[in-house]
Amino acid sequence: MRSACFILILLFTAVSADALADRRVALVMGNSAYQNVPGLPNPKNDASDMTAKLKDLGFEVVTGLDLDLVRMRGTVRDFIKKLDRADIALFYYSGHGLQVNGNNYIAPVDAHLSSYDDLDFETLPMDLVLAAMERSSKVNLVFLDACRDNPLAENLARSMGTRSGSVGRGLAKLGSGVGSLIAFATQPGNVAFDGSGRNSPFTTALLRHLGTPGEDITRDLVHVRRDVLEATYGKQVPWDNSSLTGDVVLNPLPIQEPKADFAPTPVPIGPNNAVEIAYWETIKDSADKSFFQAYLQQYPNGAFKALAKLKIDAINSRVDEQRQANERQKAERVQGEPVDKSPDDVKTVARLEHPDPEVSEDSGELALSTQRELARIGCLTGQVDGKWGAASQKALINYAKRQGIKLASVEPTGDLLKGLKTIRARVCPLFCADGMEAREGRCESAGATGLSAFDGRWALTRRATNSLCGWRELTADVSIKNGKIYAPSWEGKIASDGTLRIIHRFVHEGKKGSNILNGKIKGNRGRGKFYHVGGECAGIVEINKM
């Protein structure tokens, strides 16, 4: 037995050494401080946090932040030099990207893209990085958080006139060679959210799930997709394209050496099942059935097949028991039974279970009065007509549940009515349908009411921050109604949170031009930035209600 244990330990050591022998190289780039269009708040944070994450996973990382074209090309060159004989190569980019004629491009911070000819001179083709990775590495992983709404693409499209249809929305689908996986922040042709926190929704989910111990990369991305769907209310769907030929586990489960009192499983030990035994030892005490399901998938006829199935059945049984307990507890709460009854609760229960005999319960007036009181405290939303039916019973149950009392019946009683009349505040909250909001006890349209706060005339002042505008300050009057901007040569929208985007079209020296304004209003004031499409005039915007 001791000799068998010794052999097993040696095999464990060999397997562990092989698992750690792979060479991992990563390129991480994040661009926030764009010079010719409004900056992005998160990409620099995204790239910094992803660098730390990948270093923890054993990657040698080449990082570039806020890169102009020259520095971007130099950073990519440094990465390519390190790719030779890499087992895993990874590329992460956060910032502006665009697709033209089905090809994807990365936009450095100094990109302008005032004409189609600028595309080859001001951007970096994404294929340049992907081709180098596929030439040198066995496994290639690409994560592109570059599908944001891109004003650079708008500049380019306007300059191309009738050819503007070749400038696509978001990024195009990428092909990949064998052994590659490409993950987009959202589906091809769509745009992703930048996020209101430190990181974008996509990168937030990557940081949380990438390198889950013992989990394949494709499973990590399933969790990422779920998180992003939840964070964006289903508006953004991460997408990936994979030609991997096997599992890629960035963070293998640690292989534990057997303890001194190790009692070996009565399974023949040999070179064909040593890895299987090592794997089983790492999962046998787990309470997560996914580990045992993974074992059965990897070893459908393995030595521990029966034990794995028993483990799964036991875990399922515990889950079912917990679910039934939760349902019982929920049912008790619906019936209004309190978890801990105070003396006052006990008195209330007693009053409901033993109604005052002096109050008649045979009168229809009792039902009508009870309905009125339930409606007054917000628990009855149906008709108050003296007919005690299912709606009234449901309202009474809801009231008892929120007050933490137990009902002897769901019929009105004199003492129940007395208790309701003593309540001065609303008990049951107001629930409104989708698109409606509760305001002062009524359901009102969320959109119209929220946007109406911005209705009126506003003074919009642009102040140039460079001499290329040819002017220092210009002011115009615009009207806002129901979230839309009304004024000659001005168009745009404002969201319910005050975020606005406006386009000002004009003719200067016989040439058509336009400015893009982005900002946000709070109360009667707002601030933002503007830039000239196809030019370098830019500055700040102030907007004040008149």
Coordinates of C-alpha atoms in Angstrom, one line a residue:
M1 CA 0.0 0.0 0.0
R2 CA 2.8 2.4 0.9
S3 CA 4.5 1.8 -2.4
A4 CA 1.3 2.5 -4.2
C5 CA 0.9 5.8 -2.3
F6 CA 4.5 6.7 -3.2
I7 CA 3.8 6.0 -6.9
L8 CA 0.6 8.1 -6.7
I9 CA 2.5 11.0 -5.2
L10 CA 5.1 10.9 -8.0
L11 CA 2.3 10.8 -10.5
F12 CA 0.6 13.8 -8.8
T13 CA 3.9 15.7 -9.0
A14 CA 4.3 15.0 -12.7
V15 CA 0.8 16.0 -13.5
S16 CA 1.1 19.2 -11.5
A17 CA 4.4 20.1 -13.2
D18 CA 2.8 19.6 -16.6
A19 CA -0.2 21.8 -15.6
L20 CA 2.0 24.7 -14.7
A21 CA 4.4 24.3 -17.6
D22 CA 2.4 26.2 -20.2
R23 CA 3.7 29.6 -21.3
R24 CA 1.1 32.4 -21.3
V25 CA 1.4 35.8 -22.9
A26 CA -1.2 38.5 -23.0
L27 CA -1.7 41.9 -24.7
V28 CA -4.0 44.3 -22.9
M29 CA -4.9 47.7 -24.3
G30 CA -7.4 50.3 -23.1
N31 CA -8.1 53.7 -24.6
S32 CA -10.2 56.3 -22.7
A33 CA -8.6 59.8 -23.4
Y34 CA -9.7 60.3 -27.1
Q35 CA -8.5 63.6 -28.4
N36 CA -11.0 64.3 -31.2
V37 CA -14.2 62.8 -29.8
P38 CA -15.6 62.6 -26.3
G39 CA -13.6 60.4 -24.0
L40 CA -14.7 57.1 -22.5
P41 CA -14.7 56.8 -18.7
N42 CA -14.0 53.1 -18.3
P43 CA -11.6 51.5 -20.8
K44 CA -8.4 52.6 -18.9
N45 CA -9.8 51.1 -15.7
D46 CA -10.9 48.0 -17.6
A47 CA -7.4 47.4 -19.0
S48 CA -5.7 48.1 -15.7
D49 CA -7.9 45.7 -13.8
M50 CA -7.6 43.1 -16.6
T51 CA -3.8 43.3 -16.4
A52 CA -3.9 42.5 -12.7
K53 CA -6.3 39.7 -13.3
L54 CA -4.2 38.0 -16.0
K55 CA -1.0 38.3 -14.0
D56 CA -2.8 36.4 -11.2
L57 CA -3.6 33.7 -13.8
G58 CA 0.1 33.4 -14.7
F59 CA 0.2 35.5 -17.9
E60 CA 3.2 37.6 -18.9
V61 CA 1.3 40.8 -19.8
V62 CA 2.1 43.6 -22.2
T63 CA -0.1 46.6 -21.3
G64 CA -0.8 49.8 -23.1
L65 CA -3.1 52.6 -21.9
D66 CA -4.4 55.7 -23.8
L67 CA -2.3 54.8 -26.9
D68 CA -1.8 57.0 -29.9
L69 CA -1.2 55.2 -33.2
V70 CA 2.6 55.2 -32.9
R71 CA 2.6 53.8 -29.3
M72 CA -0.2 51.3 -30.2
R73 CA 1.9 49.9 -33.0
G74 CA 4.9 49.7 -30.7
T75 CA 3.0 47.9 -28.0
V76 CA 1.6 45.4 -30.5
R77 CA 5.2 44.8 -31.8
D78 CA 6.4 44.1 -28.2
F79 CA 3.6 41.6 -27.7
I80 CA 4.3 39.8 -31.0
K81 CA 8.0 39.4 -30.1
K82 CA 7.0 37.5 -26.9
L83 CA 4.6 35.1 -28.8
D84 CA 7.2 32.7 -29.9
R85 CA 6.4 29.2 -28.6
A86 CA 3.6 30.5 -26.4
D87 CA 1.0 27.9 -25.3
I88 CA -1.7 30.4 -24.7
A89 CA -1.9 33.9 -26.2
L90 CA -4.6 36.4 -25.0
F91 CA -5.6 39.7 -26.5
Y92 CA -7.9 42.1 -24.6
Y93 CA -9.0 45.5 -25.9
S94 CA -11.3 48.1 -24.4
G95 CA -12.1 51.4 -26.2
H96 CA -13.4 52.5 -29.6
G97 CA -13.4 50.1 -32.5
L98 CA -15.2 50.1 -35.8
Q99 CA -16.0 47.9 -38.8
V100 CA -15.7 49.0 -42.4
N101 CA -16.5 46.6 -45.3
G102 CA -16.6 43.7 -42.8
N103 CA -13.2 44.4 -41.4
N104 CA -12.5 45.6 -37.8
Y105 CA -10.2 48.4 -36.7
I106 CA -8.9 49.6 -33.4
A107 CA -9.0 53.3 -32.9
P108 CA -6.0 55.0 -31.1
V109 CA -6.7 58.1 -29.0
D110 CA -5.4 60.4 -31.8
A111 CA -7.7 59.0 -34.5
H112 CA -9.8 61.6 -36.4
L113 CA -11.2 59.8 -39.4
S114 CA -12.4 62.8 -41.3
S115 CA -12.2 60.8 -44.6
Y116 CA -12.1 57.2 -45.8
D117 CA -8.4 57.6 -46.7
D118 CA -7.6 58.2 -43.0
L119 CA -8.7 54.6 -42.1
D120 CA -5.4 53.0 -43.1
F121 CA -3.3 55.8 -41.6
E122 CA -5.1 56.4 -38.3
T123 CA -6.3 53.0 -37.1
L124 CA -4.8 49.6 -36.4
P125 CA -6.4 46.6 -38.3
M126 CA -7.5 44.0 -35.8
D127 CA -6.4 41.2 -38.1
L128 CA -2.8 42.3 -37.6
V129 CA -2.9 41.1 -34.0
L130 CA -5.0 38.0 -34.6
A131 CA -2.9 36.8 -37.5
A132 CA 0.3 37.1 -35.4
M133 CA -1.3 35.2 -32.5
E134 CA -2.5 32.3 -34.7
R135 CA 0.9 32.0 -36.3
S136 CA 2.8 31.5 -33.0
S137 CA 0.5 30.2 -30.3
K138 CA -1.3 26.9 -29.7
V139 CA -4.4 28.5 -28.1
N140 CA -5.6 32.0 -28.7
L141 CA -8.1 33.9 -26.6
V142 CA -9.5 37.3 -27.7
F143 CA -11.8 39.6 -25.7
L144 CA -13.1 42.7 -27.4
D145 CA -14.9 45.3 -25.3
A146 CA -14.9 47.7 -28.3
C147 CA -18.5 47.8 -29.5
R148 CA -19.5 51.1 -28.0
D149 CA -21.4 53.8 -29.8
N150 CA -18.6 55.3 -31.8
P151 CA -18.6 59.0 -33.0
L152 CA -15.5 58.2 -35.0
A153 CA -17.5 55.8 -37.1
E154 CA -20.1 58.6 -37.5
N155 CA -17.4 61.0 -38.8
L156 CA -16.2 58.4 -41.3
A157 CA -19.7 57.6 -42.5
R158 CA -20.6 61.2 -43.1
S159 CA -17.4 61.8 -45.1
M160 CA -18.2 58.8 -47.3
G161 CA -21.5 60.0 -48.5
T162 CA -23.2 57.3 -50.6
R163 CA -20.6 54.7 -49.5
S164 CA -21.5 55.2 -45.8
G165 CA -23.3 51.9 -45.8
S166 CA -20.0 50.1 -45.6
V167 CA -19.4 51.5 -42.1
G168 CA -21.2 49.1 -39.9
R169 CA -22.6 49.4 -36.4
G170 CA -20.4 47.9 -33.7
L171 CA -17.9 45.2 -34.8
A172 CA -18.1 42.6 -37.5
K173 CA -18.0 38.9 -36.9
L174 CA -14.4 37.6 -37.0
G175 CA -13.2 34.3 -38.4
S176 CA -10.7 32.4 -36.4
G177 CA -8.2 29.6 -37.1
V178 CA -8.1 26.3 -35.3
G179 CA -7.4 26.7 -31.6
S180 CA -8.9 30.2 -31.2
L181 CA -11.8 31.8 -29.3
I182 CA -13.0 35.4 -29.9
A183 CA -15.4 37.0 -27.5
F184 CA -17.3 40.2 -28.1
A185 CA -18.9 42.4 -25.5
T186 CA -22.1 42.1 -27.6
Q187 CA -23.4 40.4 -30.7
P188 CA -21.9 41.4 -34.1
G189 CA -23.4 44.7 -35.5
N190 CA -24.7 45.8 -32.1
V191 CA -23.2 48.4 -29.6
A192 CA -22.3 47.7 -26.0
F193 CA -22.7 49.8 -22.9
D194 CA -19.7 51.6 -21.4
G195 CA -21.2 51.3 -17.9
S196 CA -21.7 53.7 -15.0
G197 CA -19.3 52.2 -12.5
R198 CA -15.5 51.6 -12.7
N199 CA -15.8 49.0 -15.4
S200 CA -18.1 48.2 -18.3
P201 CA -20.7 45.5 -17.8
F202 CA -18.7 43.0 -20.0
T203 CA -15.4 43.6 -18.3
T204 CA -17.0 43.5 -14.9
A205 CA -18.3 40.0 -15.7
L206 CA -15.0 38.9 -17.2
L207 CA -13.1 40.0 -14.0
R208 CA -15.6 38.1 -11.9
H209 CA -15.6 34.8 -13.9
L210 CA -12.5 34.5 -15.9
G211 CA -10.3 31.8 -14.4
T212 CA -12.9 30.1 -12.3
P213 CA -11.0 27.3 -10.6
G214 CA -11.3 24.0 -12.5
E215 CA -13.7 25.6 -15.1
D216 CA -13.3 25.6 -18.9
I217 CA -13.1 29.0 -20.6
T218 CA -16.3 28.4 -22.5
R219 CA -18.2 27.8 -19.2
D220 CA -16.7 31.0 -17.9
L221 CA -18.2 32.9 -20.8
V222 CA -21.6 31.4 -20.1
H223 CA -21.5 33.0 -16.7
V224 CA -20.2 36.3 -18.2
R225 CA -23.2 36.3 -20.7
R226 CA -25.7 35.8 -17.9
D227 CA -24.2 38.6 -15.8
V228 CA -24.2 41.1 -18.7
L229 CA -27.8 40.2 -19.6
E230 CA -28.9 40.9 -16.1
A231 CA -26.9 44.1 -15.7
T232 CA -28.2 45.5 -19.0
Y233 CA -31.8 44.2 -18.6
G234 CA -31.4 42.0 -21.7
K235 CA -30.2 44.8 -24.0
Q236 CA -26.6 43.5 -24.4
V237 CA -25.8 39.9 -25.3
P238 CA -22.1 38.9 -25.3
W239 CA -21.2 36.7 -28.2
D240 CA -18.3 34.4 -28.9
N241 CA -16.9 32.4 -31.8
S242 CA -14.8 29.4 -31.0
S243 CA -12.7 26.9 -32.9
L244 CA -11.0 25.4 -29.8
T245 CA -10.3 21.7 -30.0
G246 CA -10.2 21.0 -26.3
D247 CA -10.9 22.4 -22.8
V248 CA -9.0 25.5 -21.8
V249 CA -8.8 25.8 -18.1
L250 CA -7.0 29.0 -17.0
N251 CA -7.0 28.1 -13.4
P252 CA -6.8 24.3 -12.8
L253 CA -7.9 22.9 -9.5
P254 CA -5.0 22.3 -7.2
I255 CA -3.9 18.7 -6.9
Q256 CA -3.6 17.7 -3.2
E257 CA -1.1 15.3 -2.0
P258 CA -2.5 12.5 0.1
K259 CA -2.3 12.8 3.9
A260 CA -0.3 10.5 6.1
D261 CA -3.4 8.5 7.0
F262 CA -4.5 8.3 3.4
A263 CA -6.6 5.2 2.7
P264 CA -6.3 4.5 -1.0
T265 CA -9.4 3.7 -3.0
P266 CA -9.3 0.1 -4.0
V267 CA -8.8 0.9 -7.6
P268 CA -5.9 -0.4 -9.6
I269 CA -3.2 2.3 -10.0
G270 CA -1.6 2.6 -13.4
P271 CA -0.5 5.2 -15.9
N272 CA -4.0 5.2 -17.5
N273 CA -6.0 6.2 -14.5
A274 CA -3.6 8.2 -12.3
V275 CA -4.9 11.5 -13.6
E276 CA -8.5 10.3 -13.0
I277 CA -7.7 9.4 -9.4
A278 CA -6.0 12.7 -8.8
Y279 CA -9.1 14.5 -10.2
W280 CA -11.5 12.5 -8.1
E281 CA -9.5 13.3 -4.9
T282 CA -9.9 17.0 -5.6
I283 CA -13.7 16.9 -6.0
K284 CA -14.9 14.1 -3.8
D285 CA -15.8 16.3 -0.8
S286 CA -17.4 19.1 -3.0
A287 CA -21.0 20.1 -2.5
D288 CA -21.3 21.4 -6.1
K289 CA -22.8 18.7 -8.4
S290 CA -21.2 20.4 -11.5
F291 CA -17.8 18.9 -10.5
F292 CA -19.3 15.4 -10.5
Q293 CA -21.1 16.0 -13.8
A294 CA -17.8 17.2 -15.3
Y295 CA -16.1 14.0 -14.0
L296 CA -18.8 11.8 -15.6
Q297 CA -18.4 13.7 -18.9
Q298 CA -14.6 13.3 -18.8
Y299 CA -14.7 9.7 -17.6
P300 CA -18.0 8.2 -18.6
N301 CA -16.8 4.7 -17.6
G302 CA -14.5 5.8 -14.8
A303 CA -13.7 3.9 -11.7
F304 CA -15.8 6.4 -9.6
K305 CA -18.8 6.5 -11.9
A306 CA -21.2 5.0 -9.4
L307 CA -20.0 7.2 -6.6
A308 CA -20.3 10.3 -8.7
K309 CA -23.9 9.5 -9.5
L310 CA -24.7 8.9 -5.8
K311 CA -23.0 12.3 -5.0
I312 CA -25.2 14.0 -7.6
D313 CA -28.4 12.3 -6.3
A314 CA -27.5 13.3 -2.7
I315 CA -26.9 17.0 -3.7
N316 CA -30.2 17.0 -5.7
S317 CA -32.0 15.7 -2.6
R318 CA -30.6 18.4 -0.4
V319 CA -31.6 21.0 -3.0
D320 CA -35.1 19.6 -3.2
E321 CA -35.5 19.6 0.6
Q322 CA -34.3 23.2 0.8
R323 CA -36.7 24.2 -1.9
Q324 CA -39.6 22.5 -0.2
A325 CA -38.7 24.2 3.1
N326 CA -38.6 27.5 1.3
E327 CA -42.0 26.9 -0.2
R328 CA -43.5 26.0 3.1
Q329 CA -42.0 29.1 4.7
K330 CA -43.3 31.2 1.8
A331 CA -46.8 29.7 2.2
E332 CA -46.8 30.5 5.9
R333 CA -45.9 34.1 5.1
V334 CA -48.7 34.4 2.6
Q335 CA -51.1 33.2 5.2
G336 CA -49.8 35.9 7.5
E337 CA -48.1 33.8 10.2
P338 CA -45.4 35.9 11.8
V339 CA -42.0 34.3 12.5
D340 CA -41.7 35.9 16.0
K341 CA -44.9 37.1 17.6
S342 CA -44.7 40.1 20.0
P343 CA -47.3 40.4 22.8
D344 CA -49.1 43.0 20.6
D345 CA -49.2 40.5 17.7
V346 CA -50.6 37.8 20.0
K347 CA -53.4 40.2 21.1
T348 CA -54.2 41.0 17.5
V349 CA -54.4 37.3 16.6
A350 CA -56.7 36.8 19.6
R351 CA -59.0 39.6 18.4
L352 CA -59.2 38.1 14.9
E353 CA -59.8 34.6 16.1
H354 CA -62.4 35.6 18.7
P355 CA -64.4 38.5 17.2
D356 CA -66.4 40.9 19.4
P357 CA -69.9 39.3 19.7
E358 CA -71.5 42.8 20.0
V359 CA -70.7 43.6 16.4
S360 CA -73.0 42.0 13.8
E361 CA -71.3 40.1 11.0
D362 CA -74.5 39.4 9.1
S363 CA -74.7 42.8 7.5
G364 CA -73.6 43.6 4.0
E365 CA -72.5 46.9 5.5
L366 CA -69.7 45.1 7.3
A367 CA -68.2 43.8 4.1
L368 CA -68.5 47.2 2.4
S369 CA -66.9 49.1 5.3
T370 CA -64.1 46.5 5.5
Q371 CA -63.5 46.9 1.7
R372 CA -63.3 50.7 2.1
E373 CA -60.7 50.4 4.9
L374 CA -58.6 47.9 2.9
A375 CA -58.7 50.2 -0.1
R376 CA -57.7 53.2 2.1
I377 CA -54.6 51.5 3.3
G378 CA -53.7 50.4 -0.2
C379 CA -54.4 46.6 0.0
L380 CA -57.6 46.5 -2.1
T381 CA -57.3 47.7 -5.6
G382 CA -60.5 46.2 -6.9
Q383 CA -64.1 47.4 -6.7
V384 CA -65.6 48.5 -3.4
D385 CA -69.2 47.1 -3.8
G386 CA -70.0 45.2 -0.6
K387 CA -69.6 41.9 -2.3
W388 CA -66.9 39.9 -0.4
G389 CA -65.2 37.8 -3.1
A390 CA -61.8 36.5 -4.1
A391 CA -60.3 40.0 -4.6
S392 CA -61.4 41.1 -1.1
Q393 CA -60.1 37.9 0.4
K394 CA -56.7 38.4 -1.3
A395 CA -56.6 42.0 -0.1
L396 CA -57.2 40.8 3.5
I397 CA -54.5 38.2 3.2
N398 CA -52.1 40.7 1.9
Y399 CA -52.9 43.1 4.7
A400 CA -52.4 40.4 7.4
K401 CA -49.1 39.3 5.7
R402 CA -47.7 42.8 5.9
Q403 CA -48.9 43.3 9.4
G404 CA -47.5 40.0 10.6
I405 CA -50.8 38.6 12.0
K406 CA -52.6 35.3 11.6
L407 CA -56.1 35.1 10.2
A408 CA -58.7 32.7 11.6
S409 CA -60.6 33.2 8.4
V410 CA -60.7 35.4 5.3
E411 CA -64.2 36.8 6.0
P412 CA -64.8 40.3 7.5
T413 CA -65.4 40.6 11.2
G414 CA -66.3 43.5 13.5
D415 CA -62.9 43.4 15.3
L416 CA -61.1 43.2 12.0
L417 CA -62.9 46.4 10.9
K418 CA -62.0 48.1 14.2
G419 CA -58.4 47.2 13.8
L420 CA -58.3 48.6 10.2
K421 CA -59.8 51.9 11.3
T422 CA -57.0 52.5 13.8
I423 CA -54.4 52.4 11.0
R424 CA -53.4 55.8 9.7
A425 CA -50.6 55.0 7.2
R426 CA -50.6 53.1 3.9
V427 CA -49.9 49.4 4.6
C428 CA -49.7 47.8 1.1
P429 CA -47.3 49.4 -1.5
L430 CA -48.6 50.7 -4.8
F431 CA -47.6 48.5 -7.7
C432 CA -47.8 50.0 -11.2
A433 CA -47.7 48.4 -14.6
D434 CA -44.6 48.5 -16.9
G435 CA -44.0 52.1 -18.1
M436 CA -45.8 53.6 -15.1
E437 CA -44.4 55.0 -11.9
A438 CA -46.0 55.5 -8.4
R439 CA -46.4 59.2 -7.6
E440 CA -48.4 60.5 -4.7
G441 CA -50.4 57.4 -4.5
R442 CA -51.2 57.2 -8.2
C443 CA -49.7 55.4 -11.2
E444 CA -48.5 57.8 -13.8
S445 CA -46.6 57.4 -17.0
A446 CA -42.9 57.2 -16.2
G447 CA -41.6 58.5 -19.5
A448 CA -43.9 61.4 -20.1
T449 CA -43.8 62.6 -16.5
G450 CA -40.1 62.2 -16.1
L451 CA -39.3 64.0 -19.4
S452 CA -41.8 66.8 -18.8
A453 CA -39.4 68.2 -16.1
F454 CA -37.2 69.3 -19.0
D455 CA -39.9 71.0 -21.0
G456 CA -39.3 74.7 -21.8
R457 CA -36.8 77.1 -23.4
W458 CA -33.1 76.7 -22.7
A459 CA -30.1 78.9 -23.5
L460 CA -27.3 76.7 -25.0
T461 CA -23.9 78.3 -24.9
R462 CA -20.8 76.8 -26.7
R463 CA -17.4 77.9 -25.6
A464 CA -14.4 77.0 -27.8
T465 CA -11.4 75.5 -26.1
N466 CA -9.1 76.0 -29.0
S467 CA -8.5 78.6 -31.7
L468 CA -9.5 76.3 -34.6
C469 CA -13.2 77.2 -34.2
G470 CA -12.7 80.7 -35.3
W471 CA -14.9 82.0 -32.5
R472 CA -14.9 82.0 -28.7
E473 CA -18.5 81.8 -27.7
L474 CA -21.9 81.2 -29.3
T475 CA -25.3 81.1 -27.7
A476 CA -28.6 79.7 -29.1
D477 CA -32.1 79.2 -27.8
V478 CA -33.6 75.8 -28.1
S479 CA -37.0 74.3 -26.9
I480 CA -37.4 70.9 -25.2
K481 CA -40.7 69.1 -25.2
N482 CA -41.3 65.5 -24.3
G483 CA -37.6 64.7 -24.6
K484 CA -37.1 66.2 -28.0
I485 CA -35.0 69.3 -29.0
Y486 CA -36.8 71.8 -31.2
A487 CA -35.0 74.7 -33.0
P488 CA -33.9 75.5 -36.5
S489 CA -30.8 73.5 -37.5
W490 CA -30.8 71.7 -34.1
E491 CA -32.0 68.2 -33.4
G492 CA -31.6 65.7 -30.6
K493 CA -33.1 64.0 -27.6
I494 CA -32.9 64.0 -23.8
A495 CA -33.3 60.9 -21.6
S496 CA -35.3 60.8 -18.4
D497 CA -32.0 60.9 -16.4
G498 CA -31.0 64.2 -18.1
T499 CA -28.5 62.8 -20.6
L500 CA -28.7 64.7 -23.9
R501 CA -27.2 64.3 -27.3
I502 CA -27.7 67.2 -29.8
I503 CA -26.6 67.7 -33.5
H504 CA -26.3 71.2 -34.8
R505 CA -26.1 71.4 -38.6
F506 CA -24.9 74.6 -40.3
V507 CA -23.4 76.0 -43.5
H508 CA -20.1 77.9 -43.3
E509 CA -18.4 79.5 -46.3
G510 CA -20.6 77.5 -48.6
K511 CA -19.8 74.1 -46.9
K512 CA -22.1 72.0 -44.8
G513 CA -20.9 71.2 -41.3
S514 CA -22.2 69.9 -38.0
N515 CA -21.3 69.9 -34.3
I516 CA -22.1 67.0 -31.9
L517 CA -23.0 68.0 -28.3
N518 CA -23.1 65.5 -25.4
G519 CA -24.0 66.5 -21.9
K520 CA -26.3 66.1 -18.9
I521 CA -28.9 68.3 -17.3
K522 CA -29.5 68.4 -13.5
G523 CA -32.3 70.6 -12.4
N524 CA -32.2 73.9 -14.4
R525 CA -28.6 73.6 -15.5
G526 CA -26.5 71.4 -17.6
R527 CA -22.9 70.9 -18.9
G528 CA -21.2 68.9 -21.6
K529 CA -18.8 69.0 -24.5
F530 CA -19.0 69.5 -28.2
Y531 CA -16.8 68.7 -31.2
H532 CA -16.9 69.6 -34.9
V533 CA -17.5 66.6 -37.1
G534 CA -14.6 66.3 -39.6
G535 CA -12.7 69.2 -37.9
E536 CA -10.7 69.9 -34.8
C537 CA -12.9 72.7 -33.3
A538 CA -14.1 71.5 -29.8
G539 CA -15.1 73.0 -26.5
I540 CA -17.6 72.9 -23.6
V541 CA -21.3 73.4 -23.5
E542 CA -23.5 75.1 -20.8
I543 CA -27.2 74.9 -20.9
N544 CA -29.5 76.9 -18.6
K545 CA -33.3 77.0 -18.4
M546 CA -34.8 80.4 -19.4

